[in-house]
Amino acid sequence: MKLAPIARAALVLTLLTPLAVLPACAPVSAPYNPGFQSNTVSLKTDVLALLDKAGDRYSEHAGEADALTARIDAASTAAASTPQNDLAAKQWAVLKDPNRALYGGTIKLWQEKETLGLAFREEKKIQVRRAFDYILCLEANKQVATSCGDMQGGGG
């Protein structure tokens, strides 16, 4: 039985299409990890509490800041070493970077200035809360599509 060229092309496409689609069906993000989620919530709470203390002299809380920074570094490393977790890893890197305006930069400024004013601390808490909420949203969306709320308005 001889197939017409159009029929032959249709048959080839029918047979090859599933093979071409398989890579597209591969996961595009790391699987949901409840441990990452709970650790991030704990870090968020501890960071916000530490920022409340930034009105005190840095030297009074240096040990606490160092320990918290080590925990953030560990979370960042875990995110970066998880396959298909690039976006979360980038968010952790921004959060901890001492040359940026989030956690790392605020801790660096606190060290340099020794104390931070109330208005500054309150604004930083909003910004850091948004950053953590975004990381939490990325993790939650690995499990089920979730509305993250208004990330521009503070994330809730």
PDB file of C-alpha atoms in Angstrom:
ATOM      1  CA  MET A   1       0.000   0.000   0.000  1.00  0.00           C
ATOM      2  CA  LYS A   2       1.434   3.297  -1.127  1.00  0.00           C
ATOM      3  CA  LEU A   3       0.559   6.458   0.809  1.00  0.00           C
ATOM      4  CA  ALA A   4       0.126   9.793  -0.808  1.00  0.00           C
ATOM      5  CA  PRO A   5       2.774  12.343   0.249  1.00  0.00           C
ATOM      6  CA  ILE A   6       0.261  14.303   2.362  1.00  0.00           C
ATOM      7  CA  ALA A   7      -0.966  11.167   4.119  1.00  0.00           C
ATOM      8  CA  ARG A   8       2.623  10.055   4.733  1.00  0.00           C
ATOM      9  CA  ALA A   9       3.467  13.467   6.259  1.00  0.00           C
ATOM     10  CA  ALA A  10       0.363  13.326   8.454  1.00  0.00           C
ATOM     11  CA  LEU A  11       1.314   9.846   9.667  1.00  0.00           C
ATOM     12  CA  VAL A  12       4.866  10.933  10.485  1.00  0.00           C
ATOM     13  CA  LEU A  13       3.597  13.986  12.386  1.00  0.00           C
ATOM     14  CA  THR A  14       1.100  11.834  14.262  1.00  0.00           C
ATOM     15  CA  LEU A  15       3.830   9.444  15.336  1.00  0.00           C
ATOM     16  CA  LEU A  16       6.454  12.081  16.183  1.00  0.00           C
ATOM     17  CA  THR A  17       4.269  14.661  17.941  1.00  0.00           C
ATOM     18  CA  PRO A  18       4.107  12.744  21.249  1.00  0.00           C
ATOM     19  CA  LEU A  19       7.906  12.519  21.293  1.00  0.00           C
ATOM     20  CA  ALA A  20       8.242  16.250  20.737  1.00  0.00           C
ATOM     21  CA  VAL A  21       5.713  17.060  23.466  1.00  0.00           C
ATOM     22  CA  LEU A  22       7.332  14.923  26.176  1.00  0.00           C
ATOM     23  CA  PRO A  23      10.081  17.436  27.004  1.00  0.00           C
ATOM     24  CA  ALA A  24       7.449  20.160  27.217  1.00  0.00           C
ATOM     25  CA  CYS A  25       5.624  18.134  29.859  1.00  0.00           C
ATOM     26  CA  ALA A  26       8.682  17.922  32.098  1.00  0.00           C
ATOM     27  CA  PRO A  27       8.421  19.843  35.368  1.00  0.00           C
ATOM     28  CA  VAL A  28       9.461  23.474  35.044  1.00  0.00           C
ATOM     29  CA  SER A  29      10.116  23.953  38.744  1.00  0.00           C
ATOM     30  CA  ALA A  30      11.386  21.944  41.666  1.00  0.00           C
ATOM     31  CA  PRO A  31       8.847  19.850  43.549  1.00  0.00           C
ATOM     32  CA  TYR A  32       7.098  21.404  46.542  1.00  0.00           C
ATOM     33  CA  ASN A  33       9.116  21.080  49.730  1.00  0.00           C
ATOM     34  CA  PRO A  34       7.202  21.691  52.976  1.00  0.00           C
ATOM     35  CA  GLY A  35      10.521  21.924  54.833  1.00  0.00           C
ATOM     36  CA  PHE A  36      11.581  24.882  52.669  1.00  0.00           C
ATOM     37  CA  GLN A  37       8.184  26.485  53.287  1.00  0.00           C
ATOM     38  CA  SER A  38       8.295  26.156  57.079  1.00  0.00           C
ATOM     39  CA  ASN A  39      11.954  27.235  57.265  1.00  0.00           C
ATOM     40  CA  THR A  40      11.168  30.335  55.187  1.00  0.00           C
ATOM     41  CA  VAL A  41       8.251  31.254  57.465  1.00  0.00           C
ATOM     42  CA  SER A  42      10.525  30.866  60.496  1.00  0.00           C
ATOM     43  CA  LEU A  43      13.246  32.993  58.890  1.00  0.00           C
ATOM     44  CA  LYS A  44      10.742  35.689  57.930  1.00  0.00           C
ATOM     45  CA  THR A  45       9.472  35.903  61.510  1.00  0.00           C
ATOM     46  CA  ASP A  46      12.989  36.019  62.954  1.00  0.00           C
ATOM     47  CA  VAL A  47      14.231  38.622  60.459  1.00  0.00           C
ATOM     48  CA  LEU A  48      11.281  40.934  61.150  1.00  0.00           C
ATOM     49  CA  ALA A  49      11.862  40.562  64.896  1.00  0.00           C
ATOM     50  CA  LEU A  50      15.557  41.376  64.435  1.00  0.00           C
ATOM     51  CA  LEU A  51      14.714  44.477  62.405  1.00  0.00           C
ATOM     52  CA  ASP A  52      12.616  45.669  65.347  1.00  0.00           C
ATOM     53  CA  LYS A  53      15.810  45.528  67.410  1.00  0.00           C
ATOM     54  CA  ALA A  54      17.808  47.604  64.909  1.00  0.00           C
ATOM     55  CA  GLY A  55      16.966  50.705  66.930  1.00  0.00           C
ATOM     56  CA  ASP A  56      19.391  49.296  69.504  1.00  0.00           C
ATOM     57  CA  ARG A  57      23.135  49.313  68.968  1.00  0.00           C
ATOM     58  CA  TYR A  58      24.221  46.658  66.475  1.00  0.00           C
ATOM     59  CA  SER A  59      26.896  45.394  68.853  1.00  0.00           C
ATOM     60  CA  GLU A  60      24.144  44.344  71.298  1.00  0.00           C
ATOM     61  CA  HIS A  61      22.648  42.013  68.672  1.00  0.00           C
ATOM     62  CA  ALA A  62      25.663  41.076  66.530  1.00  0.00           C
ATOM     63  CA  GLY A  63      25.579  37.425  67.575  1.00  0.00           C
ATOM     64  CA  GLU A  64      21.880  37.158  66.798  1.00  0.00           C
ATOM     65  CA  ALA A  65      22.399  38.873  63.424  1.00  0.00           C
ATOM     66  CA  ASP A  66      25.309  36.572  62.561  1.00  0.00           C
ATOM     67  CA  ALA A  67      23.312  33.457  63.445  1.00  0.00           C
ATOM     68  CA  LEU A  68      20.333  34.633  61.411  1.00  0.00           C
ATOM     69  CA  THR A  69      22.564  35.513  58.467  1.00  0.00           C
ATOM     70  CA  ALA A  70      24.025  31.988  58.609  1.00  0.00           C
ATOM     71  CA  ARG A  71      20.508  30.511  58.506  1.00  0.00           C
ATOM     72  CA  ILE A  72      19.632  32.695  55.514  1.00  0.00           C
ATOM     73  CA  ASP A  73      22.853  31.655  53.789  1.00  0.00           C
ATOM     74  CA  ALA A  74      21.944  28.000  54.383  1.00  0.00           C
ATOM     75  CA  ALA A  75      18.440  28.509  52.949  1.00  0.00           C
ATOM     76  CA  SER A  76      19.918  30.309  49.955  1.00  0.00           C
ATOM     77  CA  THR A  77      22.408  27.494  49.377  1.00  0.00           C
ATOM     78  CA  ALA A  78      19.644  24.880  49.646  1.00  0.00           C
ATOM     79  CA  ALA A  79      17.504  26.764  47.125  1.00  0.00           C
ATOM     80  CA  ALA A  80      20.441  27.149  44.743  1.00  0.00           C
ATOM     81  CA  SER A  81      21.356  23.457  44.956  1.00  0.00           C
ATOM     82  CA  THR A  82      17.807  22.306  44.193  1.00  0.00           C
ATOM     83  CA  PRO A  83      17.350  21.496  40.498  1.00  0.00           C
ATOM     84  CA  GLN A  84      14.812  23.634  38.612  1.00  0.00           C
ATOM     85  CA  ASN A  85      14.669  26.160  41.448  1.00  0.00           C
ATOM     86  CA  ASP A  86      16.450  29.038  39.718  1.00  0.00           C
ATOM     87  CA  LEU A  87      13.878  31.746  40.426  1.00  0.00           C
ATOM     88  CA  ALA A  88      13.729  31.013  44.153  1.00  0.00           C
ATOM     89  CA  ALA A  89      17.539  30.805  44.299  1.00  0.00           C
ATOM     90  CA  LYS A  90      17.780  34.242  42.669  1.00  0.00           C
ATOM     91  CA  GLN A  91      15.288  35.682  45.153  1.00  0.00           C
ATOM     92  CA  TRP A  92      17.300  34.326  48.091  1.00  0.00           C
ATOM     93  CA  ALA A  93      20.463  35.809  46.585  1.00  0.00           C
ATOM     94  CA  VAL A  94      18.827  39.236  46.313  1.00  0.00           C
ATOM     95  CA  LEU A  95      17.450  39.012  49.856  1.00  0.00           C
ATOM     96  CA  LYS A  96      20.843  38.288  51.426  1.00  0.00           C
ATOM     97  CA  ASP A  97      23.066  40.465  49.213  1.00  0.00           C
ATOM     98  CA  PRO A  98      24.820  43.078  51.409  1.00  0.00           C
ATOM     99  CA  ASN A  99      24.981  45.427  48.435  1.00  0.00           C
ATOM    100  CA  ARG A 100      21.208  45.413  47.912  1.00  0.00           C
ATOM    101  CA  ALA A 101      18.452  47.058  49.919  1.00  0.00           C
ATOM    102  CA  LEU A 102      16.882  44.020  51.610  1.00  0.00           C
ATOM    103  CA  TYR A 103      18.118  41.904  54.534  1.00  0.00           C
ATOM    104  CA  GLY A 104      21.817  41.823  53.674  1.00  0.00           C
ATOM    105  CA  GLY A 105      22.031  45.529  52.915  1.00  0.00           C
ATOM    106  CA  THR A 106      20.060  46.475  56.011  1.00  0.00           C
ATOM    107  CA  ILE A 107      22.304  44.412  58.268  1.00  0.00           C
ATOM    108  CA  LYS A 108      25.378  45.964  56.634  1.00  0.00           C
ATOM    109  CA  LEU A 109      23.955  49.469  57.168  1.00  0.00           C
ATOM    110  CA  TRP A 110      23.070  48.643  60.781  1.00  0.00           C
ATOM    111  CA  GLN A 111      26.690  47.578  61.362  1.00  0.00           C
ATOM    112  CA  GLU A 112      27.967  50.801  59.815  1.00  0.00           C
ATOM    113  CA  LYS A 113      25.518  53.208  61.486  1.00  0.00           C
ATOM    114  CA  GLU A 114      25.238  51.262  64.772  1.00  0.00           C
ATOM    115  CA  THR A 115      21.486  52.091  65.025  1.00  0.00           C
ATOM    116  CA  LEU A 116      18.668  52.537  62.508  1.00  0.00           C
ATOM    117  CA  GLY A 117      15.759  54.948  62.876  1.00  0.00           C
ATOM    118  CA  LEU A 118      12.173  53.815  63.393  1.00  0.00           C
ATOM    119  CA  ALA A 119      10.808  55.060  60.047  1.00  0.00           C
ATOM    120  CA  PHE A 120      13.663  53.388  58.171  1.00  0.00           C
ATOM    121  CA  ARG A 121      13.146  50.114  60.047  1.00  0.00           C
ATOM    122  CA  GLU A 122       9.427  50.110  59.362  1.00  0.00           C
ATOM    123  CA  GLU A 123       9.996  50.655  55.618  1.00  0.00           C
ATOM    124  CA  LYS A 124      12.640  47.905  55.536  1.00  0.00           C
ATOM    125  CA  LYS A 125      10.257  45.535  57.291  1.00  0.00           C
ATOM    126  CA  ILE A 126       7.681  46.122  54.533  1.00  0.00           C
ATOM    127  CA  GLN A 127      10.281  45.484  51.831  1.00  0.00           C
ATOM    128  CA  VAL A 128      11.752  42.399  53.509  1.00  0.00           C
ATOM    129  CA  ARG A 129       8.266  41.028  54.229  1.00  0.00           C
ATOM    130  CA  ARG A 130       7.438  41.379  50.507  1.00  0.00           C
ATOM    131  CA  ALA A 131      10.633  39.550  49.558  1.00  0.00           C
ATOM    132  CA  PHE A 132       9.864  36.661  51.909  1.00  0.00           C
ATOM    133  CA  ASP A 133       6.241  36.575  50.753  1.00  0.00           C
ATOM    134  CA  TYR A 134       7.442  36.245  47.175  1.00  0.00           C
ATOM    135  CA  ILE A 135       9.747  33.354  48.086  1.00  0.00           C
ATOM    136  CA  LEU A 136       6.890  31.710  50.010  1.00  0.00           C
ATOM    137  CA  CYS A 137       4.593  32.216  47.032  1.00  0.00           C
ATOM    138  CA  LEU A 138       7.113  30.581  44.692  1.00  0.00           C
ATOM    139  CA  GLU A 139       7.245  27.536  46.972  1.00  0.00           C
ATOM    140  CA  ALA A 140       3.451  27.359  47.424  1.00  0.00           C
ATOM    141  CA  ASN A 141       2.928  27.464  43.673  1.00  0.00           C
ATOM    142  CA  LYS A 142       5.010  24.312  43.291  1.00  0.00           C
ATOM    143  CA  GLN A 143       2.212  22.461  45.064  1.00  0.00           C
ATOM    144  CA  VAL A 144      -0.873  24.145  43.629  1.00  0.00           C
ATOM    145  CA  ALA A 145      -1.489  27.355  41.686  1.00  0.00           C
ATOM    146  CA  THR A 146      -1.982  30.002  44.357  1.00  0.00           C
ATOM    147  CA  SER A 147      -2.820  33.667  44.235  1.00  0.00           C
ATOM    148  CA  CYS A 148      -0.048  35.514  45.967  1.00  0.00           C
ATOM    149  CA  GLY A 149      -2.090  38.575  46.765  1.00  0.00           C
ATOM    150  CA  ASP A 150      -0.908  42.065  46.042  1.00  0.00           C
ATOM    151  CA  MET A 151       2.887  41.750  46.049  1.00  0.00           C
ATOM    152  CA  GLN A 152       3.239  45.453  45.298  1.00  0.00           C
ATOM    153  CA  GLY A 153       1.109  46.424  48.271  1.00  0.00           C
ATOM    154  CA  GLY A 154       2.985  44.351  50.813  1.00  0.00           C
ATOM    155  CA  GLY A 155       1.763  40.867  50.069  1.00  0.00           C
ATOM    156  CA  GLY A 156      -0.546  40.639  53.045  1.00  0.00           C
TER     157      GLY A 156
END
